[in-house]
XYZ file of C-alpha atoms in Angstrom:
125
model
C -2.982 -18.090 -0.260
C -3.389 -15.550 2.521
C -6.444 -13.437 3.155
C -6.077 -10.242 5.148
C -8.924 -8.364 6.813
C -8.339 -4.978 8.420
C -10.476 -3.358 11.079
C -10.337 -0.482 13.523
C -10.476 2.536 11.249
C -12.708 5.502 11.950
C -13.042 9.226 12.478
C -10.992 10.789 15.256
C -9.715 14.211 16.233
C -6.139 15.407 15.981
C -4.130 14.165 18.947
C -6.271 11.078 19.453
C -5.173 7.469 19.227
C -6.460 4.578 17.151
C -5.475 0.929 16.822
C -5.817 -0.930 13.554
C -5.941 -4.713 13.354
C -5.282 -7.076 10.489
C -6.405 -10.670 10.811
C -4.810 -13.191 8.476
C -6.026 -16.576 7.331
C -3.787 -19.579 6.875
C -1.477 -21.624 9.035
C 1.780 -20.089 7.792
C 1.255 -16.593 9.160
C 4.590 -16.577 10.956
C 6.418 -17.106 7.655
C 5.343 -13.685 6.365
C 6.903 -10.309 6.833
C 3.935 -8.041 7.480
C 3.354 -4.357 7.127
C 1.053 -1.406 6.783
C 0.693 1.014 3.882
C -1.600 3.974 3.383
C -3.049 5.800 0.425
C -4.840 9.065 -0.234
C -6.730 9.910 -3.444
C -4.445 10.661 -6.354
C -1.311 9.512 -4.594
C 0.704 6.322 -4.676
C 0.305 3.889 -1.824
C 3.045 4.607 0.710
C 4.816 2.430 3.222
C 4.029 3.061 6.892
C 5.551 0.251 8.965
C 6.933 -3.277 8.697
C 7.496 -6.129 11.133
C 9.632 -9.245 10.957
C 8.289 -12.775 10.968
C 8.926 -13.251 14.671
C 7.858 -9.735 15.595
C 11.240 -9.029 17.108
C 12.157 -6.297 14.639
C 10.136 -3.390 13.333
C 10.653 -0.402 11.061
C 8.534 2.721 10.703
C 8.583 5.371 8.016
C 9.859 8.784 9.058
C 6.436 10.563 8.997
C 5.097 8.197 11.673
C 8.226 7.318 13.621
C 7.726 7.906 17.326
C 3.939 8.026 16.969
C 3.007 4.684 15.395
C 3.924 1.204 16.605
C 3.507 -2.046 14.707
C 3.296 -5.370 16.500
C 2.004 -8.859 15.866
C 0.536 -11.849 17.652
C 1.464 -14.982 15.728
C -0.736 -17.138 17.929
C -3.729 -15.048 16.837
C -2.571 -14.531 13.209
C -2.980 -10.804 13.693
C -0.909 -7.673 13.324
C -1.686 -4.289 14.765
C -0.859 -0.663 14.151
C -1.090 1.507 17.240
C -1.399 5.114 16.119
C -0.894 7.873 18.673
C -0.841 11.656 18.368
C -2.739 11.447 15.117
C -2.540 14.358 12.692
C -4.864 15.400 9.855
C -2.146 14.382 7.385
C -2.489 10.799 8.645
C -5.897 10.668 6.988
C -5.838 7.834 4.454
C -7.014 4.349 3.664
C -4.709 1.976 5.532
C -3.818 -1.368 4.004
C -2.340 -4.473 5.562
C 0.341 -6.239 3.523
C 2.084 -9.598 3.603
C 5.067 -11.033 1.807
C 7.248 -14.120 2.018
C 9.528 -12.939 -0.814
C 11.772 -10.636 1.155
C 13.105 -10.189 4.654
C 13.553 -6.433 4.558
C 11.124 -4.583 6.798
C 11.097 -1.498 4.581
C 8.506 -3.064 2.286
C 8.239 -2.065 -1.340
C 4.954 -2.136 -3.245
C 6.353 -4.577 -5.782
C 7.392 -7.037 -3.073
C 3.991 -7.363 -1.463
C 2.188 -10.602 -2.234
C -1.106 -10.047 -0.449
C -3.178 -6.993 0.405
C -6.116 -6.409 2.660
C -9.167 -4.483 1.486
C -8.244 -1.342 3.435
C -9.754 0.598 6.299
C -10.401 4.332 6.326
C -8.789 6.547 8.941
C -9.921 10.154 9.078
C -8.320 12.669 11.427
C -10.113 15.973 11.848
C -8.318 19.147 12.926
């Protein structure tokens, strides 16, 4: 069992930066592929970024590529999402995700084993 707790969300202006954190419980953190998803009302949760077990490989979805960076600290059981040049369309609830089922970094909703509770990010124009 893995418990995920996100933090770092908030209200920012367009062009600002924000860093999200996701702290995980358990001693097998490094065995999980981790990622971030986001969701807005009425829409399906969408993939944002994924990171390999070691942290050596990452993948970001096209809408955030070049602006967002995912990284992890296995010693601290934490992953991060550094978000730069934020846009109003980045407004969403951001969720941390973990899975040991797959190795692909382009996570699919069905492959995620554990979810965090979500943290709200609001970008004003």
